[in-house]
Structure formats: C-alpha cells, structure tokens
Coordinates of C-alpha atoms (C1' of nucleotides) in Angstrom, one line a residue:
Chain A
M1 CA 0.0 0.0 0.0
T2 CA 2.8 2.4 0.7
S3 CA 4.2 3.8 -2.4
K4 CA 7.8 5.0 -1.9
T5 CA 9.4 7.8 -3.7
I6 CA 12.4 7.2 -5.8
A7 CA 14.8 9.0 -3.4
E8 CA 13.4 6.9 -0.5
I9 CA 14.0 3.7 -2.4
V10 CA 17.5 4.7 -3.2
R11 CA 18.1 5.7 0.4
R12 CA 17.1 2.3 1.6
E13 CA 19.4 0.6 -0.8
I14 CA 22.3 2.8 0.4
E15 CA 21.3 2.0 3.9
N16 CA 21.5 -1.7 3.2
F17 CA 24.9 -1.2 1.7
V18 CA 26.0 0.6 4.9
R19 CA 24.5 -2.0 7.3
E20 CA 26.2 -4.8 5.4
R21 CA 29.5 -3.3 6.4
G22 CA 28.4 -3.3 10.0
I23 CA 28.1 0.5 10.3
E24 CA 25.3 2.3 12.1
I25 CA 25.0 5.8 10.8
D26 CA 22.0 7.8 9.6
V27 CA 21.7 7.6 5.9
P28 CA 20.3 10.8 4.5
V29 CA 17.8 10.8 1.6
P30 CA 19.8 11.5 -1.6
E31 CA 19.1 14.9 -2.9
K32 CA 18.8 16.9 -6.1
P33 CA 22.3 18.3 -6.6
K34 CA 22.6 22.1 -6.7
N35 CA 23.9 21.9 -10.1
L36 CA 21.7 19.7 -12.4
Q37 CA 24.6 18.7 -14.6
Y38 CA 25.5 16.2 -11.9
G39 CA 22.2 14.4 -12.4
E40 CA 18.9 14.3 -10.6
L41 CA 20.0 12.6 -7.4
C42 CA 23.2 12.6 -5.5
S43 CA 24.6 10.8 -2.4
D44 CA 27.5 11.8 -0.3
V45 CA 27.6 8.8 2.1
P46 CA 31.1 7.6 0.8
F47 CA 32.5 10.6 2.6
K48 CA 30.7 9.6 5.8
L49 CA 31.8 6.0 5.5
S50 CA 35.4 6.8 4.8
R51 CA 36.5 7.0 8.4
H52 CA 34.6 4.0 9.6
L53 CA 35.9 1.8 6.8
Q54 CA 39.4 3.2 6.7
K55 CA 39.2 3.6 3.0
P56 CA 39.3 6.6 0.7
P57 CA 35.8 7.9 -0.3
E58 CA 36.6 7.5 -4.0
K59 CA 36.9 3.7 -3.5
I60 CA 33.7 3.5 -1.5
A61 CA 31.9 5.5 -4.1
C62 CA 32.9 3.0 -6.7
E63 CA 31.6 0.1 -4.6
L64 CA 28.4 1.8 -4.0
A65 CA 28.0 2.6 -7.7
E66 CA 28.6 -1.1 -8.4
R67 CA 25.7 -1.9 -6.1
L68 CA 23.3 0.6 -7.7
Q69 CA 23.9 -0.2 -11.3
W70 CA 20.2 0.0 -12.2
L71 CA 20.3 3.8 -11.4
N72 CA 23.0 4.6 -13.8
P73 CA 25.4 5.8 -11.1
E74 CA 28.5 8.0 -11.7
P75 CA 31.1 8.0 -8.9
I76 CA 32.9 11.3 -8.8
G77 CA 35.3 11.9 -5.9
G78 CA 33.3 10.9 -2.8
F79 CA 30.0 11.5 -4.5
V80 CA 27.8 9.1 -6.3
N81 CA 25.6 10.9 -8.8
F82 CA 22.6 9.3 -10.4
K83 CA 21.2 10.1 -13.8
I84 CA 18.0 8.4 -13.5
P85 CA 17.3 6.0 -16.5
V86 CA 13.9 6.4 -18.2
K87 CA 12.9 2.9 -17.3
V88 CA 13.2 3.8 -13.6
S89 CA 11.7 7.3 -13.7
A90 CA 8.8 6.0 -15.7
K91 CA 7.6 4.1 -12.6
F92 CA 7.4 7.3 -10.6
L93 CA 5.9 9.6 -13.1
S94 CA 2.3 9.0 -12.3
R95 CA 2.5 10.2 -8.8
F96 CA 1.6 13.8 -9.1
Q97 CA -1.4 13.9 -6.8
T98 CA -0.7 12.5 -3.4
L99 CA 1.7 10.7 -1.1
D100 CA 0.9 8.7 2.0
I101 CA 3.5 9.8 4.5
L102 CA 0.9 11.7 6.5
C103 CA -1.9 9.2 5.7
G104 CA -4.5 9.2 8.4
K105 CA -3.3 12.4 10.1
R106 CA -5.7 15.2 10.8
V107 CA -4.1 18.6 10.5
L108 CA -5.4 22.0 11.4
C109 CA -3.7 24.8 9.6
E110 CA -4.4 28.2 11.0
F111 CA -3.2 31.1 9.1
L112 CA -3.8 34.8 8.2
S113 CA -6.2 35.4 11.2
A114 CA -5.9 39.2 10.4
N115 CA -7.5 41.6 12.8
P116 CA -11.0 42.6 11.5
T117 CA -10.2 46.2 11.9
G118 CA -9.2 47.1 8.3
P119 CA -8.4 45.7 4.9
L120 CA -5.7 43.2 4.3
H121 CA -2.4 44.7 3.4
V122 CA 0.6 43.3 1.5
G123 CA 2.1 41.7 4.6
H124 CA -1.1 39.7 5.1
G125 CA -0.9 38.7 1.4
R126 CA 2.4 36.9 2.1
I127 CA 1.0 35.0 5.1
A128 CA -2.1 34.1 3.1
A129 CA -0.1 32.8 0.2
V130 CA 2.3 30.9 2.5
G131 CA -0.4 29.4 4.7
N132 CA -2.4 28.3 1.7
A133 CA 0.6 26.6 0.1
I134 CA 1.6 24.9 3.4
A135 CA -1.9 23.5 3.8
N136 CA -1.7 22.2 0.2
I137 CA 1.7 20.6 0.8
F138 CA 0.4 18.8 3.9
K139 CA -2.6 17.6 1.9
F140 CA -0.4 16.4 -0.9
C141 CA 1.5 14.3 1.7
G142 CA -1.7 12.5 2.6
A143 CA -3.0 14.5 5.5
E144 CA -6.6 15.5 6.0
V145 CA -6.2 19.3 6.3
D146 CA -8.6 21.9 7.7
R147 CA -7.8 25.6 7.1
E148 CA -8.9 28.0 9.8
F149 CA -9.1 31.7 10.2
Y150 CA -9.3 33.0 13.8
I151 CA -11.2 36.3 14.2
N152 CA -9.9 38.6 16.8
D153 CA -13.2 40.2 17.4
A154 CA -12.9 40.8 21.1
G155 CA -10.8 43.2 23.2
E156 CA -9.7 46.8 23.2
Q157 CA -9.0 47.0 19.5
I158 CA -12.7 46.5 18.7
E159 CA -13.6 49.3 21.1
K160 CA -11.0 51.5 19.5
L161 CA -12.4 50.7 16.1
G162 CA -15.8 51.7 17.4
M163 CA -14.3 55.0 18.6
S164 CA -12.8 55.7 15.2
I165 CA -16.1 54.9 13.5
C166 CA -17.8 57.5 15.8
G167 CA -15.1 60.0 15.0
E168 CA -13.9 60.0 18.6
G169 CA -10.5 58.5 18.2
D170 CA -7.9 58.3 15.4
Q171 CA -6.7 54.8 16.0
Y172 CA -7.9 53.7 12.6
K173 CA -7.9 55.8 9.5
G174 CA -8.8 55.4 5.9
E175 CA -11.6 55.7 3.5
Y176 CA -13.2 52.4 4.7
I177 CA -13.8 53.9 8.1
N178 CA -16.0 56.6 6.5
E179 CA -17.8 54.1 4.4
I180 CA -18.6 51.9 7.3
R181 CA -19.8 54.8 9.3
E182 CA -22.3 55.6 6.5
I183 CA -23.4 52.0 6.3
L184 CA -24.0 51.8 10.1
K185 CA -25.8 55.2 10.2
N186 CA -28.2 53.9 7.6
K187 CA -29.0 50.9 9.7
A188 CA -31.5 52.8 11.8
G189 CA -32.7 51.1 14.9
S190 CA -29.9 48.6 15.2
Y191 CA -28.1 50.8 17.7
K192 CA -27.7 54.5 18.5
F193 CA -24.6 56.5 17.8
A194 CA -25.6 58.9 20.4
E195 CA -25.1 56.3 23.2
K196 CA -21.5 55.9 22.2
D197 CA -21.5 52.2 22.8
F198 CA -18.1 51.9 21.2
S199 CA -17.6 48.3 21.9
N200 CA -20.9 47.4 20.2
I201 CA -20.4 49.7 17.3
G202 CA -16.9 48.4 16.9
F203 CA -18.1 44.8 16.8
M204 CA -20.6 45.6 14.2
A205 CA -18.0 47.4 12.2
S206 CA -15.6 44.4 12.5
Q207 CA -18.3 42.1 11.1
I208 CA -18.8 44.3 8.1
I209 CA -15.0 44.5 7.6
L210 CA -14.7 40.7 7.8
E211 CA -17.6 39.9 5.5
H212 CA -17.4 42.7 3.0
I213 CA -13.7 43.6 2.9
I214 CA -11.5 40.7 4.2
K215 CA -13.5 37.8 2.9
R216 CA -13.9 39.4 -0.5
T217 CA -10.1 39.9 -0.8
I218 CA -9.5 36.3 0.3
D219 CA -11.9 35.1 -2.4
R220 CA -10.3 37.2 -5.0
F221 CA -6.9 36.0 -3.9
G222 CA -8.1 32.4 -4.6
I223 CA -7.8 31.1 -1.1
Y224 CA -10.4 29.4 1.0
F225 CA -11.0 28.5 4.6
D226 CA -12.9 25.6 6.0
S227 CA -13.8 27.6 9.1
F228 CA -13.8 31.0 10.7
V229 CA -13.6 30.9 14.4
S230 CA -14.7 33.9 16.5
E231 CA -12.7 34.9 19.6
R232 CA -15.9 35.9 21.2
E233 CA -17.3 32.4 20.9
M234 CA -14.3 31.0 22.7
Q235 CA -15.8 32.4 26.0
K236 CA -17.3 29.0 26.5
Y237 CA -13.9 27.4 26.9
L238 CA -12.5 30.0 29.3
R239 CA -13.5 28.2 32.5
E240 CA -12.1 24.9 31.3
S241 CA -8.9 26.5 30.2
L242 CA -8.5 28.1 33.6
E243 CA -9.0 24.7 35.2
I244 CA -6.2 23.3 33.2
V245 CA -3.7 25.9 34.0
K246 CA -4.8 26.5 37.6
P247 CA -2.0 24.6 39.4
Y248 CA 0.5 26.9 37.7
T249 CA -1.1 30.2 38.4
Y250 CA -0.8 32.9 41.2
E251 CA -2.4 36.2 42.0
Q252 CA -0.5 39.4 42.1
G253 CA -1.8 43.0 42.3
G254 CA -5.3 41.7 41.6
A255 CA -4.3 39.9 38.4
L256 CA -3.9 36.2 37.7
F257 CA -0.5 35.2 36.3
L258 CA 0.6 31.9 34.7
K259 CA 4.1 30.7 35.5
T260 CA 5.2 30.4 32.0
T261 CA 8.8 31.0 33.2
D262 CA 8.7 27.4 34.4
F263 CA 8.5 26.4 30.7
G264 CA 11.2 28.6 29.3
D265 CA 9.4 31.9 28.8
D266 CA 11.3 35.0 30.0
K267 CA 8.5 36.3 32.2
D268 CA 5.2 35.2 33.6
R269 CA 2.1 36.1 31.7
V270 CA -1.2 37.6 32.8
L271 CA -4.3 35.6 32.2
I272 CA -6.8 37.8 33.9
K273 CA -6.3 41.5 34.3
S274 CA -6.9 43.2 37.6
N275 CA -10.1 44.7 36.2
G276 CA -11.4 41.1 35.8
D277 CA -11.1 40.9 32.0
P278 CA -9.4 38.0 30.3
T279 CA -6.3 38.8 28.3
Y280 CA -5.8 37.9 24.7
F281 CA -3.6 35.2 25.9
L282 CA -6.3 33.5 28.0
N283 CA -8.7 33.8 25.0
D284 CA -6.1 32.2 22.9
C285 CA -5.7 29.3 25.4
A286 CA -9.4 28.8 25.1
Y287 CA -9.2 28.8 21.3
H288 CA -6.4 26.2 21.4
L289 CA -8.4 24.1 23.8
F290 CA -11.1 24.2 21.2
K291 CA -8.6 23.0 18.6
L292 CA -7.6 20.1 20.9
K293 CA -11.2 19.1 21.4
R294 CA -11.5 18.5 17.7
G295 CA -8.9 15.8 17.8
Y296 CA -6.2 17.0 15.5
D297 CA -2.8 15.2 15.3
I298 CA -0.9 18.2 14.0
L299 CA -1.5 21.9 14.6
V300 CA 0.2 24.1 12.1
E301 CA 0.3 27.9 12.8
V302 CA 1.4 30.4 10.2
W303 CA 2.0 33.7 12.1
G304 CA 3.6 37.0 11.3
A305 CA 7.1 37.2 12.7
D306 CA 6.0 39.8 15.2
H307 CA 4.3 37.0 17.1
H308 CA 7.5 35.1 17.8
G309 CA 7.4 35.9 21.5
Y310 CA 4.0 34.2 21.6
V311 CA 5.1 30.7 20.6
K312 CA 6.4 29.8 24.1
R313 CA 3.1 30.8 25.7
I314 CA 1.0 28.7 23.5
E315 CA 3.4 25.8 23.8
T316 CA 3.1 26.1 27.6
F317 CA -0.6 25.9 27.4
L318 CA -0.6 22.9 25.1
R319 CA 1.8 21.1 27.4
L320 CA -0.4 21.8 30.4
A321 CA -3.4 20.6 28.4
K322 CA -1.4 17.4 27.7
F323 CA -1.5 17.7 23.9
S324 CA 0.4 14.8 22.5
G325 CA 0.4 15.7 18.8
E326 CA 2.8 18.0 16.9
F327 CA 2.7 21.7 17.2
K328 CA 4.4 23.5 14.3
V329 CA 4.7 27.2 14.1
R330 CA 6.0 28.9 11.0
L331 CA 6.8 32.5 11.4
V332 CA 6.6 34.6 8.2
Q333 CA 9.0 37.5 8.1
M334 CA 7.9 41.0 7.2
V335 CA 7.2 42.4 3.8
N336 CA 8.9 45.7 3.0
L337 CA 7.4 47.6 0.2
I338 CA 9.9 49.4 -2.0
K339 CA 8.8 52.4 -4.0
D340 CA 11.1 54.8 -5.9
G341 CA 13.9 52.8 -4.5
K342 CA 12.9 53.5 -0.9
P343 CA 11.0 51.5 1.6
I344 CA 7.5 52.8 2.3
Q345 CA 6.6 53.3 5.9
M346 CA 3.4 51.4 6.5
S347 CA 1.1 52.1 9.4
K348 CA -2.3 50.6 9.8
R349 CA -3.3 53.3 12.1
E350 CA -2.2 56.1 9.8
G351 CA -4.0 54.5 7.0
T352 CA -0.8 54.7 5.0
Y353 CA -0.3 51.2 3.6
I354 CA -0.8 49.4 0.4
T355 CA -3.7 46.9 0.5
L356 CA -3.5 43.4 -0.9
D357 CA -6.3 44.5 -3.2
E358 CA -4.3 47.3 -4.7
L359 CA -1.4 44.9 -5.1
I360 CA -3.6 42.4 -6.9
D361 CA -4.9 45.2 -9.2
E362 CA -1.3 46.0 -10.1
V363 CA 0.3 42.6 -10.7
G364 CA -2.5 40.1 -10.7
V365 CA -3.2 37.2 -8.3
D366 CA -0.8 34.6 -9.8
A367 CA 2.2 37.0 -10.0
A368 CA 1.5 38.2 -6.4
K369 CA 1.3 34.7 -5.0
F370 CA 4.3 33.5 -6.9
I371 CA 6.5 36.4 -5.8
Y372 CA 5.5 35.8 -2.2
L373 CA 6.5 32.2 -2.5
T374 CA 9.7 32.6 -4.3
K375 CA 11.6 33.7 -1.2
S376 CA 12.2 31.6 1.8
V377 CA 9.7 32.3 4.6
D378 CA 12.5 33.3 6.9
T379 CA 13.7 36.1 4.7
H380 CA 12.5 39.7 4.9
L381 CA 10.8 40.2 1.6
D382 CA 11.5 43.4 -0.4
F383 CA 8.5 43.8 -2.7
D384 CA 9.4 46.4 -5.3
V385 CA 6.1 47.9 -6.3
D386 CA 7.5 49.8 -9.3
L387 CA 9.3 46.7 -10.6
A388 CA 6.2 44.6 -10.2
K389 CA 4.0 47.2 -11.9
K390 CA 6.3 47.9 -14.9
K391 CA 7.7 44.6 -15.6
T392 CA 5.1 42.0 -15.0
T393 CA 6.1 40.0 -18.0
E394 CA 9.5 39.5 -16.5
N395 CA 8.1 37.9 -13.5
P396 CA 9.2 34.2 -13.1
V397 CA 5.6 33.2 -12.8
Y398 CA 5.1 33.7 -16.5
Y399 CA 8.2 31.7 -17.2
V400 CA 6.7 28.7 -15.4
Q401 CA 3.1 29.2 -16.6
Y402 CA 4.4 29.6 -20.2
T403 CA 5.8 26.0 -20.0
H404 CA 2.3 24.7 -19.3
A405 CA 0.6 26.9 -22.0
R406 CA 3.3 25.9 -24.5
V407 CA 2.7 22.2 -24.1
C408 CA -1.0 22.6 -24.2
S409 CA -0.7 24.5 -27.4
L410 CA 1.7 22.0 -28.8
F411 CA -0.7 19.2 -28.3
K412 CA -3.5 21.2 -29.9
E413 CA -1.2 21.7 -32.9
A414 CA -0.3 18.1 -33.0
E415 CA -3.9 17.1 -33.0
S416 CA -4.9 19.5 -35.7
R417 CA -2.2 18.1 -37.9
N418 CA -3.2 14.6 -37.1
L419 CA 0.1 13.8 -35.5
L420 CA -1.3 12.2 -32.3
E421 CA -2.5 9.2 -34.1
G422 CA -1.1 6.1 -32.4
Y423 CA 0.3 8.1 -29.5
E424 CA -1.8 6.4 -26.8
E425 CA -1.0 3.0 -28.2
W426 CA 2.7 3.8 -28.3
K427 CA 2.5 4.7 -24.6
K428 CA 1.1 1.3 -23.8
Q429 CA 3.6 -0.6 -25.8
D430 CA 7.2 0.3 -25.6
P431 CA 7.8 3.8 -24.5
W432 CA 10.9 3.3 -22.5
S433 CA 13.6 3.2 -25.1
G434 CA 14.8 5.6 -27.7
F435 CA 15.0 8.6 -25.4
E436 CA 17.9 10.9 -25.8
E437 CA 19.9 12.4 -22.9
D438 CA 18.1 15.7 -22.6
E439 CA 14.8 13.9 -22.6
R440 CA 15.9 11.4 -20.0
K441 CA 17.1 14.3 -17.9
I442 CA 13.7 16.0 -17.9
L443 CA 11.9 12.8 -17.1
G444 CA 14.3 12.2 -14.2
L445 CA 13.7 15.6 -12.9
C446 CA 9.9 15.1 -13.0
S447 CA 10.3 11.8 -11.2
I448 CA 11.7 13.4 -8.1
F449 CA 8.9 15.9 -7.8
P450 CA 7.3 14.0 -4.9
D451 CA 10.6 14.1 -3.1
E452 CA 10.7 17.8 -3.5
V453 CA 7.3 18.1 -2.0
I454 CA 8.5 16.0 1.0
K455 CA 11.4 18.3 1.4
A456 CA 9.0 21.3 1.3
Y457 CA 7.0 19.5 4.0
N458 CA 9.9 18.8 6.2
L459 CA 11.2 22.3 6.0
I460 CA 7.6 23.8 5.9
E461 CA 8.9 25.8 3.1
P462 CA 6.9 26.4 -0.1
S463 CA 9.7 28.1 -1.9
V464 CA 11.3 24.6 -2.4
I465 CA 8.5 24.0 -4.9
T466 CA 8.9 27.4 -6.5
S467 CA 12.6 26.9 -7.2
Y468 CA 12.0 23.4 -8.5
L469 CA 9.4 24.6 -11.0
I470 CA 11.7 27.3 -12.2
D471 CA 14.4 24.7 -12.7
L472 CA 12.1 22.4 -14.5
A473 CA 10.7 25.2 -16.7
S474 CA 14.2 26.2 -17.6
E475 CA 15.1 22.6 -18.6
Y476 CA 12.0 22.3 -20.8
H477 CA 12.4 25.6 -22.6
S478 CA 15.9 24.8 -23.3
F479 CA 14.9 21.4 -24.6
Y480 CA 12.1 22.9 -26.7
Q481 CA 14.6 25.2 -28.3
R482 CA 17.0 22.4 -29.2
K483 CA 14.7 19.8 -30.4
R484 CA 11.8 20.0 -32.8
I485 CA 9.0 18.0 -31.4
L486 CA 6.5 17.5 -34.2
V487 CA 8.8 15.6 -36.5
E488 CA 8.0 13.0 -39.2
D489 CA 9.4 10.0 -37.4
A490 CA 6.5 8.9 -35.2
R491 CA 8.7 7.2 -32.6
V492 CA 10.8 10.2 -32.1
R493 CA 7.8 12.5 -32.1
F494 CA 6.0 10.4 -29.5
S495 CA 8.9 10.3 -27.2
R496 CA 9.2 14.1 -27.3
L497 CA 5.5 14.5 -26.9
F498 CA 5.6 12.2 -23.9
V499 CA 8.3 14.3 -22.3
S500 CA 6.2 17.4 -22.9
E501 CA 3.1 15.8 -21.4
V502 CA 5.0 14.7 -18.3
V503 CA 6.3 18.2 -17.8
R504 CA 2.9 19.7 -18.2
K505 CA 1.5 17.4 -15.5
T506 CA 4.3 18.1 -13.2
V507 CA 4.2 21.9 -13.6
R508 CA 0.4 21.8 -13.1
S509 CA 0.8 19.8 -9.9
G510 CA 3.5 22.2 -8.6
L511 CA 1.5 25.3 -9.4
E512 CA -1.5 23.8 -7.8
L513 CA 0.4 23.4 -4.6
L514 CA 1.4 27.1 -4.8
G515 CA -2.2 28.1 -5.5
V516 CA -1.2 29.5 -8.9
S517 CA -3.2 28.8 -12.0
A518 CA -1.9 26.7 -14.9
P519 CA -3.3 28.4 -18.0
E520 CA -3.7 26.6 -21.3
K521 CA -3.3 29.9 -23.1
M522 CA -1.6 33.1 -22.2
Chain B
rG1 C1' 19.6 45.7 27.4
rU2 C1' 17.1 40.5 26.2
rG3 C1' 15.1 37.2 22.4
rC4 C1' 13.9 35.8 17.1
rC5 C1' 15.1 36.5 11.7
rU6 C1' 18.6 38.2 8.0
rG7 C1' 23.8 39.4 5.8
rU8 C1' 26.1 35.1 -0.9
rA9 C1' 27.4 38.6 -8.2
rG10 C1' 25.7 45.8 -9.5
rU11 C1' 20.4 44.5 -7.5
rU12 C1' 16.7 40.8 -5.6
rC13 C1' 17.6 36.2 -3.8
rA14 C1' 18.3 30.1 -4.2
rG15 C1' 21.8 27.0 -1.8
rA16 C1' 18.7 20.5 4.8
rG17 C1' 28.0 19.9 6.4
rG18 C1' 30.3 17.9 0.6
rA19 C1' 31.1 20.1 -6.5
rA20 C1' 29.6 28.7 -5.9
rG21 C1' 24.0 29.0 -8.5
rA22 C1' 19.5 31.6 -10.7
rA23 C1' 16.7 35.8 -12.2
rC24 C1' 16.9 41.0 -13.3
rG25 C1' 20.4 44.5 -15.3
rC26 C1' 24.9 44.8 -18.8
rU27 C1' 27.6 42.9 -23.6
rG28 C1' 27.1 39.9 -27.9
rG29 C1' 24.4 36.2 -30.6
rA30 C1' 20.0 32.2 -32.5
rC31 C1' 16.1 28.5 -36.6
rU32 C1' 11.6 32.1 -43.2
rC33 C1' 10.2 26.4 -38.5
rC34 C1' 5.6 23.1 -33.0
rG35 C1' 4.0 30.0 -29.3
rG36 C1' 10.6 34.7 -29.5
rA37 C1' 6.5 35.6 -22.8
rU38 C1' 11.9 31.3 -25.7
rC39 C1' 17.0 29.8 -26.2
rC40 C1' 22.8 30.3 -26.4
rA41 C1' 27.4 32.7 -25.0
rG42 C1' 30.2 36.4 -22.1
rA43 C1' 31.5 39.7 -18.1
rG44 C1' 30.6 40.0 -12.9
rG45 C1' 32.2 36.4 -6.0
rU46 C1' 37.5 38.0 0.3
rC47 C1' 29.6 33.8 0.8
rG48 C1' 29.4 40.6 6.8
rU49 C1' 34.3 40.1 10.2
rG50 C1' 37.3 36.9 13.5
rG51 C1' 37.9 32.4 15.9
rG52 C1' 36.2 27.0 16.8
rU53 C1' 34.3 21.8 15.4
rU54 C1' 35.2 18.5 10.9
rC55 C1' 38.6 14.6 6.2
rA56 C1' 35.1 18.7 4.4
rA57 C1' 31.8 25.0 6.6
rA58 C1' 28.0 29.9 2.8
rU59 C1' 25.8 26.0 5.9
rC60 C1' 27.0 23.8 12.7
rC61 C1' 29.1 26.4 17.5
rC62 C1' 31.2 31.1 19.9
rA63 C1' 32.3 36.3 19.7
rC64 C1' 31.8 40.8 17.2
rC65 C1' 29.7 44.2 13.2
rA66 C1' 25.2 45.8 10.3
rG67 C1' 19.8 45.7 9.2
rG68 C1' 14.7 44.2 10.5
rC69 C1' 11.1 42.5 14.2
rA70 C1' 9.4 41.7 19.1
rC71 C1' 10.0 42.5 24.2
rA72 C1' 2.1 45.5 27.8
rC73 C1' -2.8 43.8 33.0
rC74 C1' -2.7 45.6 23.5
rA75 C1' -4.4 42.0 20.1

RNA sequence: GUGCCUGUAGUUCAGAGGAAGAACGCUGGACUCCGGAUCCAGAGGUCGUGGGUUCAAAUCCCACCAGGCACACCA
C-alpha cells in the first residue's frame, strides 16, 4: 500500500549497503544536486563511511556505484551521482497527486487570522499565500487538512475601532472607516450612535469589515478557509482552560498570572487583568483548547514574525493541556514595500499602507502569490512595487506558466495536424527506449517531484516548490529550443510529446500546490 | 539591554555539512520552423568580520559588526 518515492528507495538501498558493512549511521535521503549537470539525485555517504571503513571515499563511491547499477550511477570523488534512467523514472511519473507519509493524520492549519479592523495589506498577502501553500503541501503528503481563520473580534482594539467609527478617536484611519460609518448610520434602529456604545459599534464594524472587505479579498486571492472561528465564541472554553492551568497560576496585584517561566518563557504572563477581563492570551488558550477538542494530530500555525514571542506561551498551554500531537509554528517574516527605491513606511493606524487588493490590481493574483512564494519564509521580503508594476512580463511566474501553456498549445497543434494518431497505443507498448539524454534528464527531474514536496513539507517551506518549478521550466524551454517535437518519425515524435506531457502534468501539480493557476493559453 | 530573523554577483535572492548558483540589469548572438512571454554565450564572488568543530563550513558552535522585528494587565 505504501508507495515509496524514488529517493526513499535509493536511500534504503544505500542503507543496506551501509548496514552490510556493520556500520550504524544515519543515511540521509539522496538529494537533487545544486547543479543539475551532476544528475537528478546525489549521495555523499562515501565521505561519511570513509573514516569507519578506513578507505578513501573514492573507492567506497565505486563500490556503492557497483551496487546501484540500475540507477546509472557515476562516482565522482566521494559522491555518487545518479542520472535516472527512463525505465526507472517512468515508474514514478504518475504520482503527481498524493503521497501517503501523512496518511490518516488530521491537520489543522491556522493562518492569516488578520484583525478585523481594516483591509488586508501586503504583509497579510504573504501570510495568506504561504499558509495556503503549506496547507496544500500537507494535503499532498496525505493528511486531511482543515484551514482555519481566527477572528480577533474581542478586546480593546474593537472598542478603538468603534471610537474611530464614531469619530472619537484616530486609531484607525482610511476611506473604509467613513464608508462603514455611513453603512451603520443607515441601519436605523440597530443601535444608537448617540449612546456611544463603542464596543458594540466596533463589533458591528468588525463584522462588516470581515464579511465585505477581508473575505472578499480572500476570495479574490483564490484562497479558501474551512472555518472562521470567532474569539468571542471562545468564551465557553474559558473556564475549562483556567482549570487546566490553575495549578501553575498565582495572583498578584489583583491579576492572575501563569508561571510560563517554568516552561522557558522569560517572564510570567497575565491571564486575567486586575479589572477582571481575560487577556488575549487567555482567550487564545481557550481557542487552542477548542482546537484540541476537535482531535487534530498536527497543529500548524502560520503567524507573522511579530508574534514570535508568543510561541512559548501557547506551547506552555498545550503542554499543560497534555496535547500529545505535533505543534508546528511557522513565522513569516515582514514584507517591505519598496517604491522609488525607498521603503514605504506602513502604518495601519495612519492608513498609509498598500492593501492586498491594490497589489492584486497592479500585478495580478498569480504573480503576487508566486513572488510571495519565491523567497524563503525566513527572509524579509522586499517587494518592489515599481518593478512589479512595470515589468510584469519579466516575472518568473510567466516563465513557469508559459511552460504549461506551451505544451497545451503543442498538443493542440499536433492534434490538428493529425500527429497524435497512435500516441496512446505507443505509450502502452514500448515507450521506455529511444529517449535521448536531454529527454531522459527531464523525465528524471519530473520523477523526483514528490521528493521535492516531501522536502518542502519537512522544512515547511513552499519556496522549495517554486525553485523546483523554475528549474524544470528552464530545462524544458531549453529542450524545446534544441529539439523539434512534431517531427516526421512517429517514434521520435511520440517520445518528445511524452516528455512534454509529463512536464505539463508536473508543472500543473506544482502550481496547484502554490495556489497559482496553470493556464492553457496566455 | 534581552530574544527571534537576516547578511552570498551591480540589484533581488536560491543553496537541509560535501562540486559557488538563478533571475533581473549589462555585452554579444539564434532557426523564413511546434507560441521569440523562448534559447545560447560572455563579463561580474575576500559567501558581513574573526575564531572554533570537521577529512570537508556559505551551511553547525562562539564572539563581534550591520539591518529588521518583538519584548504590555494591546491584540
């Protein structure tokens, strides 16, 4: 039932090779070499065995190569490079949809969770794109994934929003504040402005912002959530949360503290303020209790980097609540907008920020997502607005999408010229010979796609997929330029069409993981 | 001051201890052809600095330098 990836199968063979020599070391999964001229997979274990075996790595590499003849190995120094033969890669080419390494696991992926006090800005866009891709990657690995948005619709910020709506404060600025004020004023009878019930007005405003601004942008950005959970509704878990943490709390100055320092935090944290209100932290404990109650095996959190101090606190609560599953937090670094060569100072309160909607207007959904996912999550992202506006066609997303469109168009052309006749039969008969080196190379690269997804999962890093797709697109464009595909000789034609078809499917699967469309025409 | 992230080509960045890479920009080229949104070639590097671990360090550890973020009875 388990279907192993090609790299995992090779790893096991290498492991056997190592064990037979009586050595117990971790055998890493062979990887895609940085430079593709070395092949599609590469192992460096001969280096690691050298000391144990008292032999030069070169010699061990030759022995290992001998053992793995079926993979067309090339020992070079202490490396063994593999140029995967077509016969081998063919067995792995159909696995573009799912893996089973997380089979049976239930995963909750919480991301975005933007405050419902204003429109989404470009920083949110990055978290949305990353969270969405991470959820897709977990799903690809076989997990059952739920995507969740936590609505921070309680607390002081809502009251401040209410004040801004009433024109009493200047916490939140921007055109949308005026628009919401008009909407609420027209809803006669639902409340009275005169009473200055800021918290109620703010809550109503937050609902409008969520429904009519945030959700609309989310839809437009091509992202969906299985559930939206309201902070207010977590009240019902407050008492139970408090029971869980009770043994580790103390009172001081009328407030209730949790001894998070016992769990590695640098100071104790307040659960209940001296005025009796719960803190955001306590509400969040309640929210996480609600997560636990739903029986997930893995909790994935995609948060902005400004929440990093918060990880320890939630970890503490989960430990006290005896959560036995995995808790994975991925912190997404900030986005700096660059305009006229200078960073733009963004402030939600001043209303001086670029919204995600504006960005989408400028560069489009696909380009925006792709740019967000090109950089590693740990890197501060400089998003050059001018560059994105002016030079959209130079964006790498088009480079990758073009591969897909090109193959689609190629097949249309082949069909219209009646050059596909016999292709399906050929695929069933003897398709694994007669491929040339550059065709073999591309098929080999496609066959390790699932291994790249596993790498992206292990690192929780969608940019692994982005880089892979750019590499693959580059190989195919280069191939396309060198070799004419719709040639007279049917056998040659079919093998080249087959390579093209496999590339198309792989690119499509990869783009799907990133949430980017794979157009048939551009 | 403390914690987290970052420092690689002119610029933006990939590089899970092993073989220095891409894109953009620059220079010069490519089929009367299946989509030129493509391809090929060239120039361009003390991997922030200094130590340490290792057969092997851009990668791990320590110190320093620089930038960003966070350090609330805000969320």
